[in-house]
Short mmCIF file of C-alpha atoms and ligand atoms in Angstrom, two decimals:
data_model
loop_
_atom_site.label_atom_id
_atom_site.label_comp_id
_atom_site.label_asym_id
_atom_site.label_seq_id
_atom_site.Cartn_x
_atom_site.Cartn_y
_atom_site.Cartn_z
CA MET A 1 -24.06 2.21 7.08
CA ILE A 2 -21.81 0.32 4.95
CA PRO A 3 -18.06 1.90 5.19
CA VAL A 4 -15.62 1.35 2.56
CA THR A 5 -13.45 -0.43 4.88
CA LYS A 6 -13.20 -2.22 8.04
CA PRO A 7 -10.27 -3.08 9.94
CA TYR A 8 -9.91 -7.10 10.33
CA LEU A 9 -10.06 -8.18 14.09
CA PRO A 10 -8.55 -12.01 14.34
CA GLU A 11 -10.17 -14.09 16.90
CA ARG A 12 -10.34 -12.24 20.41
CA ASP A 13 -9.06 -15.07 22.46
CA ARG A 14 -6.02 -15.87 20.17
CA PHE A 15 -5.19 -11.92 21.05
CA HIS A 16 -5.68 -12.69 24.44
CA ARG A 17 -3.43 -15.25 24.76
CA TYR A 18 -0.33 -13.34 23.16
CA VAL A 19 -1.34 -10.02 25.62
CA ASP A 20 -1.47 -12.75 28.43
CA GLU A 21 2.29 -13.88 27.48
CA ILE A 22 3.38 -10.44 27.20
CA TYR A 23 1.97 -9.42 30.73
CA ASP A 24 3.56 -12.58 31.86
CA ARG A 25 7.10 -11.36 30.26
CA ASN A 26 7.20 -7.87 31.27
CA TRP A 27 8.84 -7.17 27.52
CA LEU A 28 6.64 -4.61 25.68
CA THR A 29 8.94 -3.29 23.14
CA ASN A 30 12.67 -3.36 22.02
CA ASN A 31 13.02 -6.07 19.44
CA GLY A 32 10.88 -8.87 21.95
CA PRO A 33 10.03 -11.93 21.11
CA LEU A 34 7.06 -11.33 19.23
CA VAL A 35 8.63 -8.82 16.95
CA SER A 36 11.20 -11.63 16.61
CA GLU A 37 8.65 -14.16 15.80
CA LEU A 38 6.30 -11.96 13.29
CA THR A 39 9.74 -11.16 11.25
CA ASN A 40 10.88 -14.60 11.19
CA ARG A 41 6.94 -15.89 10.03
CA LEU A 42 6.54 -13.04 7.56
CA GLU A 43 10.07 -13.67 6.00
CA SER A 44 8.85 -17.05 5.03
CA TYR A 45 5.27 -16.69 4.42
CA LEU A 46 6.42 -13.86 1.90
CA GLY A 47 9.74 -15.41 0.34
CA VAL A 48 11.55 -12.41 1.16
CA ARG A 49 14.70 -11.82 3.55
CA ASN A 50 16.18 -8.54 5.48
CA LEU A 51 12.48 -7.48 6.26
CA LEU A 52 12.38 -4.75 9.16
CA LEU A 53 9.50 -4.17 11.31
CA VAL A 54 8.86 -0.61 12.11
CA SER A 55 6.28 1.11 13.68
CA ASN A 56 4.47 2.50 10.35
CA GLY A 57 4.70 2.74 6.59
CA THR A 58 5.77 6.19 6.40
CA ILE A 59 8.61 6.05 8.32
CA ALA A 60 9.61 2.86 6.72
CA LEU A 61 9.84 5.52 3.46
CA GLN A 62 11.66 7.94 5.13
CA LEU A 63 13.95 5.47 6.31
CA ALA A 64 14.60 4.03 3.25
CA TYR A 65 15.66 7.31 1.89
CA LYS A 66 17.66 8.23 4.62
CA LEU A 67 19.40 4.64 4.46
CA LEU A 68 20.03 4.89 0.33
CA ASN A 69 21.68 8.66 1.21
CA LEU A 70 19.34 10.41 -1.39
CA LYS A 71 19.50 13.87 -2.45
CA GLY A 72 18.14 16.39 -4.66
CA GLU A 73 15.26 15.11 -7.11
CA VAL A 74 12.88 11.85 -6.65
CA ILE A 75 10.63 10.65 -9.73
CA THR A 76 7.37 9.32 -8.31
CA THR A 77 3.66 9.27 -9.23
CA PRO A 78 0.99 11.46 -8.36
CA PHE A 79 -1.73 8.89 -8.19
CA THR A 80 -1.02 7.47 -4.55
CA PHE A 81 -2.09 8.48 -0.91
CA ALA A 82 -0.20 11.19 0.27
CA ALA A 83 2.34 9.40 2.44
CA THR A 84 4.45 8.79 -0.70
CA SER A 85 5.04 12.64 -1.48
CA SER A 86 4.93 13.78 2.15
CA SER A 87 7.71 11.29 3.10
CA ILE A 88 9.94 12.54 0.18
CA ILE A 89 9.04 16.13 1.18
CA TRP A 90 9.89 15.42 4.95
CA GLU A 91 13.38 14.21 4.12
CA GLY A 92 14.46 17.34 2.30
CA LEU A 93 14.34 15.93 -1.15
CA CYS A 94 12.20 17.21 -4.28
CA PRO A 95 9.34 14.90 -5.87
CA VAL A 96 9.08 15.14 -9.51
CA TYR A 97 6.23 13.41 -11.18
CA ALA A 98 5.85 11.42 -14.18
CA ASP A 99 2.34 10.75 -15.29
CA VAL A 100 0.85 7.07 -14.75
CA SER A 101 -0.61 4.50 -17.32
CA PRO A 102 -4.48 4.98 -17.93
CA GLU A 103 -4.33 0.91 -17.77
CA SER A 104 -2.27 0.02 -14.92
CA TYR A 105 -2.73 3.22 -13.13
CA ASN A 106 1.38 2.75 -12.13
CA LEU A 107 4.12 4.90 -13.24
CA CYS A 108 4.05 4.80 -17.22
CA ILE A 109 8.10 4.18 -17.99
CA GLU A 110 7.79 6.18 -21.10
CA ASN A 111 7.44 8.79 -19.06
CA ILE A 112 10.17 8.86 -16.83
CA GLU A 113 13.45 9.06 -18.94
CA SER A 114 12.82 12.71 -20.03
CA LEU A 115 12.81 14.03 -16.21
CA ILE A 116 15.98 12.68 -15.21
CA ASN A 117 18.71 15.23 -14.64
CA GLU A 118 22.16 15.50 -12.79
CA THR A 119 20.19 15.79 -9.45
CA THR A 120 18.00 13.33 -9.86
CA SER A 121 18.69 10.32 -7.04
CA ALA A 122 16.06 8.00 -7.27
CA ILE A 123 12.67 6.61 -8.50
CA VAL A 124 9.68 5.76 -5.89
CA PRO A 125 7.29 3.96 -7.92
CA VAL A 126 4.11 2.86 -6.21
CA HIS A 127 2.15 -0.53 -6.88
CA VAL A 128 -1.33 1.21 -6.70
CA TYR A 129 -4.14 -1.37 -5.49
CA GLY A 130 -1.64 -4.00 -5.07
CA ASN A 131 -1.02 -3.81 -9.17
CA ALA A 132 2.37 -4.53 -9.70
CA CYS A 133 4.55 -1.83 -11.54
CA ASP A 134 6.68 -2.91 -14.69
CA VAL A 135 9.54 -3.86 -12.47
CA GLU A 136 11.93 -4.96 -15.09
CA GLY A 137 11.48 -1.90 -16.87
CA LEU A 138 11.80 0.55 -14.01
CA ALA A 139 15.21 -1.84 -13.11
CA ARG A 140 16.53 -0.94 -16.62
CA ILE A 141 15.96 2.90 -16.50
CA ALA A 142 17.62 2.93 -12.82
CA HIS A 143 20.42 0.80 -14.08
CA LYS A 144 20.71 3.33 -17.38
CA TYR A 145 21.13 6.24 -14.89
CA ASN A 146 22.55 4.84 -11.62
CA LEU A 147 19.64 5.52 -9.78
CA LYS A 148 18.22 3.90 -6.72
CA ILE A 149 14.28 2.27 -6.51
CA ILE A 150 12.72 2.43 -3.56
CA TYR A 151 9.34 0.75 -4.14
CA ASP A 152 6.19 1.90 -2.10
CA ALA A 153 4.89 -1.14 -1.78
CA ALA A 154 1.98 -0.39 0.91
CA HIS A 155 -0.61 -2.04 -0.96
CA ALA A 156 1.40 -5.01 -2.40
CA PHE A 157 1.19 -7.55 0.42
CA ASP A 158 1.64 -10.78 -1.03
CA VAL A 159 1.70 -10.41 -4.31
CA SER A 160 4.11 -12.49 -6.38
CA LYS A 161 5.17 -13.99 -10.03
CA ASP A 162 6.44 -17.60 -10.32
CA GLY A 163 6.70 -17.79 -6.57
CA ASN A 164 8.88 -14.63 -6.72
CA ASN A 165 7.34 -11.95 -4.19
CA LEU A 166 7.27 -8.32 -5.51
CA LEU A 167 8.90 -6.98 -2.46
CA ASN A 168 12.41 -8.54 -3.73
CA TYR A 169 12.49 -5.77 -6.12
CA GLY A 170 14.16 -2.68 -5.92
CA ASP A 171 16.89 -1.37 -3.65
CA VAL A 172 14.40 -1.37 -0.94
CA SER A 173 10.59 -2.04 -0.69
CA THR A 174 8.21 -0.51 1.96
CA ILE A 175 5.02 -1.81 3.22
CA SER A 176 2.40 -0.33 5.38
CA PHE A 177 0.72 -2.80 8.23
CA HIS A 178 -1.89 0.15 9.15
CA ALA A 179 -5.44 -1.14 10.25
CA THR A 180 -7.04 -0.69 6.92
CA LYS A 181 -4.38 -2.53 5.25
CA LEU A 182 -5.09 -6.11 4.05
CA PHE A 183 -2.35 -7.46 6.78
CA HIS A 184 -2.24 -5.43 9.43
CA THR A 185 -0.58 -4.73 13.09
CA ILE A 186 -3.28 -1.70 13.93
CA GLU A 187 -0.20 0.52 13.03
CA GLY A 188 2.99 -0.81 11.34
CA GLY A 189 5.35 -1.39 8.57
CA ALA A 190 8.50 -2.82 7.18
CA LEU A 191 11.32 -2.39 4.74
CA ILE A 192 12.48 -5.38 2.84
CA ILE A 193 16.31 -4.29 2.12
CA LYS A 194 18.46 -5.96 -0.76
CA ASP A 195 21.85 -5.08 0.79
CA ASP A 196 22.88 -7.02 3.71
CA GLU A 197 25.30 -3.91 5.17
CA LEU A 198 22.26 -1.35 4.65
CA TYR A 199 19.82 -4.25 6.45
CA GLU A 200 22.39 -4.17 9.51
CA LYS A 201 22.61 -0.24 9.35
CA ALA A 202 18.80 0.36 9.32
CA LYS A 203 17.83 -2.15 12.42
CA SER A 204 20.19 0.40 14.07
CA MET A 205 18.75 3.26 12.55
CA ILE A 206 15.33 2.50 14.03
CA ASN A 207 16.72 1.89 17.87
CA PHE A 208 18.37 5.80 17.97
CA GLY A 209 21.39 4.40 16.08
CA LEU A 210 22.81 2.38 18.75
CA SER A 211 24.98 -0.38 17.63
CA SER A 212 24.36 -4.13 18.70
CA THR A 213 27.21 -3.41 21.70
CA GLY A 214 24.66 -0.48 22.72
CA LEU A 215 26.98 2.03 21.72
CA LEU A 216 26.19 5.37 19.64
CA GLY A 217 27.22 4.60 16.01
CA LYS A 218 25.02 7.32 13.83
CA VAL A 219 22.41 9.69 14.49
CA GLY A 220 19.36 7.24 14.33
CA THR A 221 15.53 7.69 15.24
CA ASN A 222 12.92 5.56 17.03
CA ALA A 223 10.75 3.48 14.57
CA LYS A 224 10.77 0.18 16.48
CA MET A 225 7.57 -2.00 16.87
CA SER A 226 5.88 -2.79 19.97
CA GLU A 227 4.96 -6.25 21.20
CA VAL A 228 0.86 -5.54 21.29
CA ASN A 229 1.56 -4.66 17.48
CA ALA A 230 3.50 -7.75 16.32
CA ALA A 231 0.73 -9.80 18.23
CA MET A 232 -2.09 -8.40 16.49
CA GLY A 233 0.17 -9.67 13.44
CA LEU A 234 0.72 -12.63 14.47
CA CYS A 235 -2.83 -13.63 14.73
CA ASN A 236 -4.02 -11.72 11.61
CA LEU A 237 -0.93 -14.12 9.54
CA GLU A 238 -2.60 -17.10 10.86
CA GLU A 239 -5.89 -16.20 9.41
CA ILE A 240 -4.38 -14.38 5.93
CA ASN A 241 -5.49 -17.26 3.96
CA LYS A 242 -9.25 -16.61 5.03
CA ILE A 243 -9.04 -13.26 4.69
CA LYS A 244 -7.83 -12.93 1.01
CA ALA A 245 -10.06 -15.81 -0.07
CA SER A 246 -13.13 -13.68 1.27
CA ARG A 247 -12.00 -10.61 -0.25
CA LYS A 248 -10.80 -12.58 -3.65
CA ASN A 249 -15.05 -13.85 -3.90
CA LEU A 250 -16.28 -10.72 -3.11
CA VAL A 251 -14.31 -8.81 -5.95
CA ALA A 252 -15.32 -11.35 -8.41
CA LEU A 253 -18.78 -11.06 -7.38
CA TYR A 254 -18.71 -7.02 -8.07
CA LYS A 255 -17.13 -7.75 -11.28
CA LYS A 256 -19.43 -10.64 -12.24
CA ASN A 257 -22.25 -7.96 -11.59
CA LEU A 258 -20.97 -4.84 -12.82
CA GLY A 259 -20.24 -6.62 -16.23
CA ASP A 260 -18.58 -3.77 -18.35
CA LEU A 261 -20.74 -1.07 -17.54
CA VAL A 262 -17.48 0.10 -15.89
CA LYS A 263 -13.59 -0.04 -16.37
CA TYR A 264 -11.47 -2.27 -14.27
CA GLN A 265 -7.40 -1.67 -13.48
CA LYS A 266 -5.31 -3.88 -15.66
CA ASN A 267 -2.95 -6.22 -14.72
CA ASP A 268 -0.20 -6.43 -17.26
CA THR A 269 2.87 -7.72 -15.47
CA GLY A 270 1.68 -11.39 -14.64
CA PHE A 271 2.33 -10.44 -10.77
CA SER A 272 -0.83 -12.41 -8.87
CA GLU A 273 -3.81 -9.98 -7.34
CA ASN A 274 -4.38 -9.58 -3.74
CA TYR A 275 -7.73 -7.80 -3.64
CA SER A 276 -6.49 -5.34 -1.50
CA TYR A 277 -9.14 -2.49 -3.03
CA MET A 278 -11.76 -2.43 -5.32
CA PRO A 279 -11.27 0.62 -7.86
CA ILE A 280 -13.89 0.98 -10.85
CA LEU A 281 -13.61 3.67 -13.54
CA PHE A 282 -16.81 5.47 -14.82
CA LYS A 283 -17.03 7.41 -17.81
CA ASN A 284 -16.31 10.53 -16.94
CA TYR A 285 -16.78 12.74 -14.10
CA GLN A 286 -20.34 13.45 -13.90
CA GLN A 287 -21.46 9.49 -14.01
CA ARG A 288 -18.87 9.06 -11.05
CA HIS A 289 -20.30 11.80 -9.18
CA GLN A 290 -23.70 10.50 -9.68
CA VAL A 291 -22.90 7.01 -8.59
CA GLU A 292 -20.93 8.44 -5.39
CA HIS A 293 -24.05 10.54 -4.17
CA LEU A 294 -27.11 7.62 -4.67
CA LEU A 295 -24.65 5.10 -2.74
CA LEU A 296 -23.97 8.10 0.15
CA LYS A 297 -27.67 8.66 0.04
CA GLU A 298 -28.02 4.64 0.60
CA GLY A 299 -25.87 4.77 3.60
CA ILE A 300 -23.01 2.85 1.17
CA ALA A 301 -19.81 4.71 1.88
CA THR A 302 -17.36 4.68 -1.09
CA ARG A 303 -13.75 6.51 -1.68
CA ARG A 304 -12.30 8.97 -4.12
CA TYR A 305 -9.03 7.46 -3.70
CA PHE A 306 -6.79 9.09 -4.56
CA TYR A 307 -8.14 12.58 -4.44
CA PRO A 308 -7.15 15.46 -4.26
CA SER A 309 -4.32 14.96 -6.60
CA LEU A 310 -1.02 15.74 -5.34
CA GLU A 311 0.14 17.95 -7.77
CA GLU A 312 -2.44 20.40 -6.23
CA VAL A 313 -1.27 19.70 -2.66
CA TYR A 314 2.10 20.23 -3.24
CA ALA A 315 1.64 23.03 -5.70
CA SER A 316 3.67 21.36 -8.53
CA ASP A 317 2.95 22.56 -11.81
CA GLN A 318 3.40 19.48 -13.87
CA LYS A 319 0.24 18.44 -15.65
CA MET A 320 -0.73 15.11 -15.00
CA THR A 321 -3.40 14.60 -17.07
CA VAL A 322 -4.06 10.72 -16.79
CA SER A 323 -3.48 10.88 -13.03
CA ARG A 324 -6.21 14.05 -12.81
CA GLU A 325 -8.75 12.08 -15.46
CA LEU A 326 -8.40 8.96 -12.96
CA ALA A 327 -8.56 10.76 -10.01
CA ASP A 328 -12.10 12.79 -11.57
CA ARG A 329 -13.50 9.25 -12.64
CA ILE A 330 -12.13 6.43 -10.07
CA LEU A 331 -14.41 5.03 -7.24
CA CYS A 332 -13.02 2.70 -4.51
CA LEU A 333 -15.89 0.54 -3.84
CA PRO A 334 -16.61 -1.16 -0.10
CA LEU A 335 -14.22 -4.10 0.34
CA TYR A 336 -13.42 -6.17 3.55
CA SER A 337 -13.37 -10.01 4.71
CA GLN A 338 -16.77 -9.00 6.32
CA LEU A 339 -19.04 -7.81 3.80
CA ARG A 340 -21.56 -9.78 2.90
CA GLU A 341 -22.60 -11.10 -0.81
CA GLU A 342 -26.19 -9.53 -0.53
CA ASP A 343 -24.30 -5.98 -0.02
CA VAL A 344 -22.45 -6.23 -2.93
CA VAL A 345 -25.51 -7.09 -4.91
CA ARG A 346 -27.02 -4.29 -3.60
CA ILE A 347 -24.53 -2.03 -3.99
CA VAL A 348 -23.89 -2.78 -7.73
CA ALA A 349 -28.24 -2.41 -7.90
CA VAL A 350 -27.51 1.13 -6.64
CA ILE A 351 -24.85 1.85 -9.17
CA LYS A 352 -26.73 0.62 -12.19
CA ILE A 353 -29.63 2.68 -10.72
CA ALA A 354 -27.56 5.55 -10.57
CA ILE A 355 -25.69 4.87 -14.31
CA GLY A 356 -29.22 4.04 -15.82
CA GLU A 357 -31.28 7.29 -14.20
CA HIS A 358 -28.93 9.81 -16.47
CA SER A 359 -27.55 7.89 -19.38
C1 PLP B 1 -1.02 3.73 3.80
C2 PLP B 1 0.12 4.22 2.71
C3 PLP B 1 1.11 4.61 3.40
C4 PLP B 1 1.48 4.80 4.71
O1 PLP B 1 1.45 3.77 5.57
P1 PLP B 1 1.13 4.08 7.17
O2 PLP B 1 1.34 2.97 7.75
O3 PLP B 1 -0.39 4.41 7.24
O4 PLP B 1 2.02 5.09 7.25
C5 PLP B 1 2.29 4.76 1.86
N1 PLP B 1 1.81 4.89 1.07
C6 PLP B 1 0.74 4.59 0.69
C7 PLP B 1 0.17 4.07 -1.06
C8 PLP B 1 -0.19 4.10 1.34
O5 PLP B 1 -1.40 3.61 1.12
#
């Protein structure tokens, strides 16, 4: 069976050396030396500041909303993983959906302004599949209506334009380091916070609200990353260029062999790609369905990422025509660095049979 994704495991010996260190120090969590080291290395690798490591990408979103003191309605995209909307609802906020662009699959700027009212406090866009949103356009709207922007950048590890990392946009960007993501710490995530004061506040917030002097400041929570998670991150960061190169190669091979048989997500902002997913768009629901089933019969897993659509899950009565259409027609193909080139060739051959048989 070829899975749709497979977590990357770094060299075993390297990870063991870190685990030995952890044993010797007997310092397991609470901002230990490996968490500090990973923070510094990520900040310099990505070219960001005020990066705060946390226990997962969902809590990173929740913390961002708390930190910015959001109230009322938050405009977001339905075409994303469930955590984007569920974190909003979990924090007592109301998600209001704007439909996405059929080309980039990201929030469509033209759909946002009509949804803004006096209770709107923020926009939560997603750089879906690592494809950069129109960050300039979103900044203009946020400025005009005095709204905060929190980017759910869970898919957007190491995406940049002219040397500027995508995570530098918005009041806060959050990222996930879950095992299935491009760069991972098993479970984990981070906030990248523009404002220095808010960054200090967030550090206390993830540690029960304790201040640097150990006194209780405000109400907080526990969202700290452990040393073992940081060790996995340090190992993976050593190998990230190798991971990215193999994925880039596989994506190119998929596109070369598939050609214009299917459609691809468009990158129209000039930011780099990170090859975190391999979404392809079929002609219609039926074609997608046929391909999915023939692949499965051949032992090849795919994912209807993202389905079901969130407006169904959260019972919104908003009509999200484009997102629905994408959810009907899209399929994410297997992509992970250990995937073999001959597997990609075989997967494409099966897709061609499935389409040919029924066209
Ligand atoms: C993975 C993901 C999250 C949640 O991250 P976790 O680390 O799994 O909590 C949030 N948003 C999107 C778009 C994701 O893909």
